[in-house]
Coordinates of C-alpha atoms in Angstrom, one line a residue:
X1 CA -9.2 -8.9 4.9
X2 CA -10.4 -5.3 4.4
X3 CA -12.7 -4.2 2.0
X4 CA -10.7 -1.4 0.1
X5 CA -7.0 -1.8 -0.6
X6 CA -4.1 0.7 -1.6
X7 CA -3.5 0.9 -5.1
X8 CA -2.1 3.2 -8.0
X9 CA -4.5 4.9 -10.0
X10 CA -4.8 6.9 -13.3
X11 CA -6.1 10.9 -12.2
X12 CA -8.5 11.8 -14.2
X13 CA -9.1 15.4 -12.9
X14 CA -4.9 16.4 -12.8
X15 CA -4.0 15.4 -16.7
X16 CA -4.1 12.2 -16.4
X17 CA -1.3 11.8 -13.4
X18 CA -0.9 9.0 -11.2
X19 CA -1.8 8.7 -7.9
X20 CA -2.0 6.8 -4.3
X21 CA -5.7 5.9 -3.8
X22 CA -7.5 3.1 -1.3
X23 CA -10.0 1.2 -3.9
X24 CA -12.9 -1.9 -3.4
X25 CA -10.9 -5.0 -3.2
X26 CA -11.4 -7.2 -7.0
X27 CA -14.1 -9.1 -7.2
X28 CA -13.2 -12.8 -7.9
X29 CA -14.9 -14.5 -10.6
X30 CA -15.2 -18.6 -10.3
X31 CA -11.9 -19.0 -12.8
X32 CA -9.9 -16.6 -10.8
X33 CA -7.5 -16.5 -8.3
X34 CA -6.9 -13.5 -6.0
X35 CA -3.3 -12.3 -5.8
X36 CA -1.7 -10.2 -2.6
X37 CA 0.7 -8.5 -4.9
X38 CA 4.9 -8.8 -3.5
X39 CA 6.7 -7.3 -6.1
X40 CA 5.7 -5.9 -10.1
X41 CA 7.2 -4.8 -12.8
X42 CA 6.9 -1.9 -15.5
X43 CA 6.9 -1.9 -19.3
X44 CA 6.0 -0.6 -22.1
X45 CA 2.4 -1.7 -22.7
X46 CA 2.0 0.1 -19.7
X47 CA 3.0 3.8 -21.1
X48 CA 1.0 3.1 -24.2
X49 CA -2.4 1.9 -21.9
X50 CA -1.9 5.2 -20.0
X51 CA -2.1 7.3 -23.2
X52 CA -5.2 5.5 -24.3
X53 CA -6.6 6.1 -21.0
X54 CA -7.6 9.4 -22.2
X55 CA -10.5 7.9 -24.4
X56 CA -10.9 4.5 -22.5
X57 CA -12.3 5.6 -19.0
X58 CA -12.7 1.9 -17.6
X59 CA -8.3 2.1 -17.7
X60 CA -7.8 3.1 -14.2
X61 CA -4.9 0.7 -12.7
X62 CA -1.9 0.1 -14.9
X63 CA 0.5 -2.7 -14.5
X64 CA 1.1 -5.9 -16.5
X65 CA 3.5 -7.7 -14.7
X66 CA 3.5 -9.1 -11.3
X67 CA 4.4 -11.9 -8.4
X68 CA 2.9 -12.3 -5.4
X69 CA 1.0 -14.7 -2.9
X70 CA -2.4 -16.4 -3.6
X71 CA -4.9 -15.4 -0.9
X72 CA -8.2 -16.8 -2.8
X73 CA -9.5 -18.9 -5.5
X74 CA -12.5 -19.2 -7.3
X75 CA -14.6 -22.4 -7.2
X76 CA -13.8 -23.8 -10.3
X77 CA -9.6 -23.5 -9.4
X78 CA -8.5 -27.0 -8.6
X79 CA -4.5 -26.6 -9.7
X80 CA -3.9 -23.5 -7.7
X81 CA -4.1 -22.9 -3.9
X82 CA -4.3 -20.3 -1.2
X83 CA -0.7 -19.8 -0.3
X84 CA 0.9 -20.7 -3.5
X85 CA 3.6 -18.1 -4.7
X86 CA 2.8 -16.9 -8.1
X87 CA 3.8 -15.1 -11.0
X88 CA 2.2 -14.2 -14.1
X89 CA 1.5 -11.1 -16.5
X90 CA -2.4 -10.7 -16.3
X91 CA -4.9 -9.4 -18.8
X92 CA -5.0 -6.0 -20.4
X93 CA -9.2 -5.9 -20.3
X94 CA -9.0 -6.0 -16.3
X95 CA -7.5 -3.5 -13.7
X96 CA -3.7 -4.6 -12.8
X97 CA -1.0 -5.1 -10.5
X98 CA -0.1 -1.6 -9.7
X99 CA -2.2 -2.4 -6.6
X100 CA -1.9 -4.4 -3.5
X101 CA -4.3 -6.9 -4.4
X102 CA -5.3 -8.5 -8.3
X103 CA -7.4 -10.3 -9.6
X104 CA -6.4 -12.7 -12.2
X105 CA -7.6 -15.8 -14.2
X106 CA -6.2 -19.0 -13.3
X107 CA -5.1 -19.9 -16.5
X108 CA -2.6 -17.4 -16.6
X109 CA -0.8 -17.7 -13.3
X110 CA 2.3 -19.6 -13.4
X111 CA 4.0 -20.4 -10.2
X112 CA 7.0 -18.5 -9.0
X113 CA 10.6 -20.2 -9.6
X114 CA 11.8 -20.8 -6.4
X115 CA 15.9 -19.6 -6.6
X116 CA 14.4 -16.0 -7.4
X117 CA 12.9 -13.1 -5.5
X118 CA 9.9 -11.7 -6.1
X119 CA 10.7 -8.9 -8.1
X120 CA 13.2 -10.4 -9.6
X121 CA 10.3 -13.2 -10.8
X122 CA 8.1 -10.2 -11.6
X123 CA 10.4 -8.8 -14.3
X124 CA 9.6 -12.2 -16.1
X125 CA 6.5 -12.7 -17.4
X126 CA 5.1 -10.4 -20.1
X127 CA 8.3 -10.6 -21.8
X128 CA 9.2 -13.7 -21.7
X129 CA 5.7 -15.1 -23.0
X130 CA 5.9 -12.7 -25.6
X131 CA 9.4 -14.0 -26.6
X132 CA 8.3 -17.4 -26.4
X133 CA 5.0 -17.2 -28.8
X134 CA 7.1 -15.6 -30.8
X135 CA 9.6 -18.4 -31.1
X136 CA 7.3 -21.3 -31.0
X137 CA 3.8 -20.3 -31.9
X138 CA 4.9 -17.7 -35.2
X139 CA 8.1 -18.8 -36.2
X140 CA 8.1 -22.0 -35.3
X141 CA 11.8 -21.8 -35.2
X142 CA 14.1 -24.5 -34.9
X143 CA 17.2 -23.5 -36.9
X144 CA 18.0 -19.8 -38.8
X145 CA 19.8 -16.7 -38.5
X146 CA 17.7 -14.3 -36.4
X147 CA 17.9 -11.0 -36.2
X148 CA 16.5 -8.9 -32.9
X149 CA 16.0 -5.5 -33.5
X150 CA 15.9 -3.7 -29.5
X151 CA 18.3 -6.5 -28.4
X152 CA 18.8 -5.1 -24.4
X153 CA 15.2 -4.1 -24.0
X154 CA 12.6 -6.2 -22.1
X155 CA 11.4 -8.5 -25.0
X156 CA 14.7 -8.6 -26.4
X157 CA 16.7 -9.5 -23.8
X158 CA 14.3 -12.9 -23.4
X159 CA 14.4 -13.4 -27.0
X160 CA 18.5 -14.0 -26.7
X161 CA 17.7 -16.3 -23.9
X162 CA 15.1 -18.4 -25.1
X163 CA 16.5 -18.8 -28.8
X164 CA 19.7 -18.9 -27.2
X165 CA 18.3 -22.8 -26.5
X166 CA 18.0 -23.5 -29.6
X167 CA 21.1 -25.0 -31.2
X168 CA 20.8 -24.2 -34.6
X169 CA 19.8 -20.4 -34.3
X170 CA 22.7 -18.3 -34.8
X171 CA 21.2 -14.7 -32.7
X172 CA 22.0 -11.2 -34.2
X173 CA 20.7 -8.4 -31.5
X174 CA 21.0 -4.9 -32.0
X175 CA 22.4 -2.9 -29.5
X176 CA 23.6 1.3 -29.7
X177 CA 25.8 1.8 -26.4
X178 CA 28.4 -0.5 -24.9
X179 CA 26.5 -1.3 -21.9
X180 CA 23.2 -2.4 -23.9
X181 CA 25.7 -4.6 -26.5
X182 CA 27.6 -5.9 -23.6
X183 CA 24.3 -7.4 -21.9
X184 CA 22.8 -8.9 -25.0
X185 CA 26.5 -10.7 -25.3
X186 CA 25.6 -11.9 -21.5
X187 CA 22.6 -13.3 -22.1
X188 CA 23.5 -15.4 -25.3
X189 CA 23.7 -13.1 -28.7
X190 CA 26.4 -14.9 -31.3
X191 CA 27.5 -11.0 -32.2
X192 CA 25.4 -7.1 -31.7
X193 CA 25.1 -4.6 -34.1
X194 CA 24.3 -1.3 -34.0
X195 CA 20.8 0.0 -35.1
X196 CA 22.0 3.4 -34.6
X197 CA 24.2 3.1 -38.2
X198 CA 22.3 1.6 -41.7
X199 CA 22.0 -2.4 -41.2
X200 CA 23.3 -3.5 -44.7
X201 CA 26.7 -2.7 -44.0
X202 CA 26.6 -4.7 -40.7
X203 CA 24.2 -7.8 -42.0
X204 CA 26.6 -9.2 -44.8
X205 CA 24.4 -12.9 -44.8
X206 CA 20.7 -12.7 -44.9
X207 CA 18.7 -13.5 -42.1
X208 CA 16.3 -16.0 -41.7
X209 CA 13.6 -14.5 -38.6
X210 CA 13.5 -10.8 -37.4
X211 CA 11.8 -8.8 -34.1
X212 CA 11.4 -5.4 -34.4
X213 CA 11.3 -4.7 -30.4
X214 CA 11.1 -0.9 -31.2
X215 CA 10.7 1.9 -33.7
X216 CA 9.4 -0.5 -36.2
X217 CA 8.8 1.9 -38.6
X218 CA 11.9 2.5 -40.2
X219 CA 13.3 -1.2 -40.0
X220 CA 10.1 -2.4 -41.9
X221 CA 11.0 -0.4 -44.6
X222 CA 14.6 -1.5 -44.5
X223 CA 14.5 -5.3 -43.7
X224 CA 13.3 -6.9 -46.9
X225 CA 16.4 -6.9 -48.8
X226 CA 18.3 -8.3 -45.8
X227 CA 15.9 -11.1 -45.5
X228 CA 16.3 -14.5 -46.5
X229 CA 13.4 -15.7 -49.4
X230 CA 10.2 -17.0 -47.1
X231 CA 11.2 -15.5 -43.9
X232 CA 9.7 -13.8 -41.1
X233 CA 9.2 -10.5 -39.5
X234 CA 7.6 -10.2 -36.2
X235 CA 6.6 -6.7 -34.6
X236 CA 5.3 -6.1 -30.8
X237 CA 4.7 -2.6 -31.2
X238 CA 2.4 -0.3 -32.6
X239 CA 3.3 1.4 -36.4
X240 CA 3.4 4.9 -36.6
X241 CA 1.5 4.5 -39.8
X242 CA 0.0 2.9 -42.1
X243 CA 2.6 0.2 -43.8
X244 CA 3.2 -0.4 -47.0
X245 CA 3.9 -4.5 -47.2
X246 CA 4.0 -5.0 -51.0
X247 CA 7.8 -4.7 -50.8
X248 CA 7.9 -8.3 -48.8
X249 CA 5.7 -9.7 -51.5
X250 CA 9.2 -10.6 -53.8
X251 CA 10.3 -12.8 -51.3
X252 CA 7.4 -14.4 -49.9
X253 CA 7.9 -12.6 -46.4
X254 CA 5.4 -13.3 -44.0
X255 CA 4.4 -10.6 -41.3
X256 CA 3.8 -11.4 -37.8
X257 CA 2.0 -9.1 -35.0
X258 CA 2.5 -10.8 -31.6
X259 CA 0.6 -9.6 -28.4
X260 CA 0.8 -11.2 -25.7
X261 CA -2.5 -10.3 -24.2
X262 CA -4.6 -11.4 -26.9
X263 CA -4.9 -15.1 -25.2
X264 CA -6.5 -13.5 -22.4
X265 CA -8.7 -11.7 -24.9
X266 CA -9.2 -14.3 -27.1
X267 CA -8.5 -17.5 -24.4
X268 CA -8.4 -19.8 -27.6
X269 CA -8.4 -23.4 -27.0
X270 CA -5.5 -24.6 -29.4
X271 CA -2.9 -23.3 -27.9
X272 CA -0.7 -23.6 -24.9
X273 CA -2.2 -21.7 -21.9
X274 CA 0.1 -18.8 -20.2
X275 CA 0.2 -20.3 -17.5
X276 CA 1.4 -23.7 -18.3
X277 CA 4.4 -21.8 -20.5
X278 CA 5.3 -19.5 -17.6
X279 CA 5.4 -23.2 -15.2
X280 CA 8.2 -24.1 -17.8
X281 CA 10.0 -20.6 -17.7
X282 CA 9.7 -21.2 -13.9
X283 CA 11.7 -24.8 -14.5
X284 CA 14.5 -23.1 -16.7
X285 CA 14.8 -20.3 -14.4
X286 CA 15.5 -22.7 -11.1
X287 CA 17.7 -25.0 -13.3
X288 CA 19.9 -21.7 -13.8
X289 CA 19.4 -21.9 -17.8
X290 CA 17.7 -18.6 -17.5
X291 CA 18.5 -15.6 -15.6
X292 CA 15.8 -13.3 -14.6
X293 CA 16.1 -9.6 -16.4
X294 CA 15.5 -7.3 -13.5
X295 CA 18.2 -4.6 -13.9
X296 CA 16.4 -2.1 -11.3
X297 CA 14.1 -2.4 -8.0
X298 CA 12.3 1.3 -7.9
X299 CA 10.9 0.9 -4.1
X300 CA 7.7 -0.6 -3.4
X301 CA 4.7 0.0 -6.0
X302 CA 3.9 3.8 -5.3
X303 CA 2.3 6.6 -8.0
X304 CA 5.8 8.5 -7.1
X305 CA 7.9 5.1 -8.1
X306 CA 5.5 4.0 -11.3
X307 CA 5.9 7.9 -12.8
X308 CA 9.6 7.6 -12.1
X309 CA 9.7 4.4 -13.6
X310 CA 7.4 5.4 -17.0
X311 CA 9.9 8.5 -17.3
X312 CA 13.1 6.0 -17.0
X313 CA 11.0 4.1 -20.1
X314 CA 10.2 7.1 -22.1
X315 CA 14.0 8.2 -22.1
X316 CA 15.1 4.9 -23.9
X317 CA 18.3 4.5 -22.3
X318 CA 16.7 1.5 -20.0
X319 CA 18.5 -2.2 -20.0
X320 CA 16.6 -5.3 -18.8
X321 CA 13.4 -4.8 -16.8
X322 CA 12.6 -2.0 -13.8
X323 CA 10.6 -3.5 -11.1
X324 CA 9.0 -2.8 -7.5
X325 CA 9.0 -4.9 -4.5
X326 CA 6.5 -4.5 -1.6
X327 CA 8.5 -6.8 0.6

């Protein structure tokens, strides 16, 4: 294996552009496994890691989402072996998969459900953990009315699924064009709404368990008469601003933040590991109870594919997940 390998990196010296660069090869720390990257996908995270890239100078490879072919393990892997197929969403404090080899902690590598391609596994995993801590680490839900504010975007989309398993959860998504209602129907929704018009008029019983998904803001301020007495709200993105929360205070609300990297940050020992909820997705997924959410293959992982891909996210007209395949 080579000492440098291809990768995508953030340009310091052209306003912060992305481009083709050969970089050292990982180094692979005893826990880790080292990844030959087949296939990745975009999101998000990854628009908002480039914008703090400006004061963070160690942020030099973006990519948060990946599945690919193990080529090395650490000393201290026993469950993971060189040739396993893997998939898995990484860790925001280390360089990603935007490159054609990663580094990644054991712990956090799931392997790759076997009926799906590679990028078609790649679109998986940040959003689906996300959806699933938020289902059964926060809410802790079981049976409710819940309401998914973003319904056709990445975490949305696996929210539908995974609460769609859940037979006492009746699933509200929101949805403003008929393409983006029509999918969140597909994957499992009970009925879509549009977030485009006010929400009262469209939310005549309370719900139980919301996700903003996007453009929290405005919803926060608007949800808490449509909520049920000791429910929940759940955000995955940034505020704006500063949020005013005494109006959830009435009805006993409680407020969740989820982020899925903070168990990478954090690794805390009382909950499930990534990777042992992603070997589950992987079981769902080849059992045909979950569908992966890949709505676009880009190319292979290139800077001219990623910027394409970040301006197809910044125009928020996307469905599903965009992803690259180097196969």
């Amino acid at each position: 294996m080579s000492a440098a390998m291809h990768a995508v990196v953030i340009d310091r010296d052209d306003g912060f552009a992305l481009k083709d660069a050969q970089v050292p090869l990982p180094a692979v720390g005893e826990q880790d496994v080292l990844v030959r990257v087949d296939a990745a996908a975009i999101n998000p995270a990854d628009q908002r890691l480039l914008a703090r890239a400006r004061e963070n100078p160690a942020i030099s490879i973006l990519g948060f989402d990946a599945c690919g072919t193990v080529v090395q393990t650490g000393a201290a892997v026993q469950h993971i072996a060189v040739g396993d197929a893997v998939y898995y969403a990484g860790d925001v404090s280390r360089a990603g998969c935007f490159a054609q080899y990663q580094a990644v902690h054991a712990d956090l590598v799931g392997i790759k459900p076997a009926r799906l391609s590679a990028a078609e596994a790649a679109a998986m995993p940040l959003t689906a953990l996300t959806a699933w801590e938020l289902l059964h680490e926060h809410f802790c839900l079981e049976r409710g009315r819940l309401l998914v504010l973003g319904g056709a975007g990445g975490v949305g989309s696996q929210l539908i699924q995974l609460a769609a398993r859940l037979p006492d959860v009746e699933i509200i998504a929101s949805a403003s064009r008929p393409e983006s209602r029509d999918w969140c129907l597909q994957l499992g929704a009970h009925r879509v709404i549009d977030h485009s018009r006010p929400l009262a008029a469209q939310l005549p019983e309370a719900v139980s368990h919301a996700v903003l998904a996007h453009h929290p803001d405005a919803y926060l301020k608007t949800l808490p008469p449509l909520m049920q007495p000791f429910g929940h709200i759940a955000c995955i993105v940034p505020l704006a601003a500063a949020a005013d929360l005494n109006p959830l205070m009435q009805k006993s609300l409680s407020f969740h933040w989820e982020y899925m990297f903070t168990k990478p940050l954090f690794q805390p020992s009382d909950r499930p590991t990534q990777g042992h909820i992603l070997n589950q997705i992987s079981r769902w997924l080849d059992e045909g109870l979950l569908r992966s959410t890949q709505t676009c293959c880009l190319g292979p992982v290139c800077a001219q594919n990623v910027q394409h891909a970040l301006a197809l996210l910044a125009s928020s007209q996307t469905i599903g997940k965009l992803t690259f395949s180097n196969l």
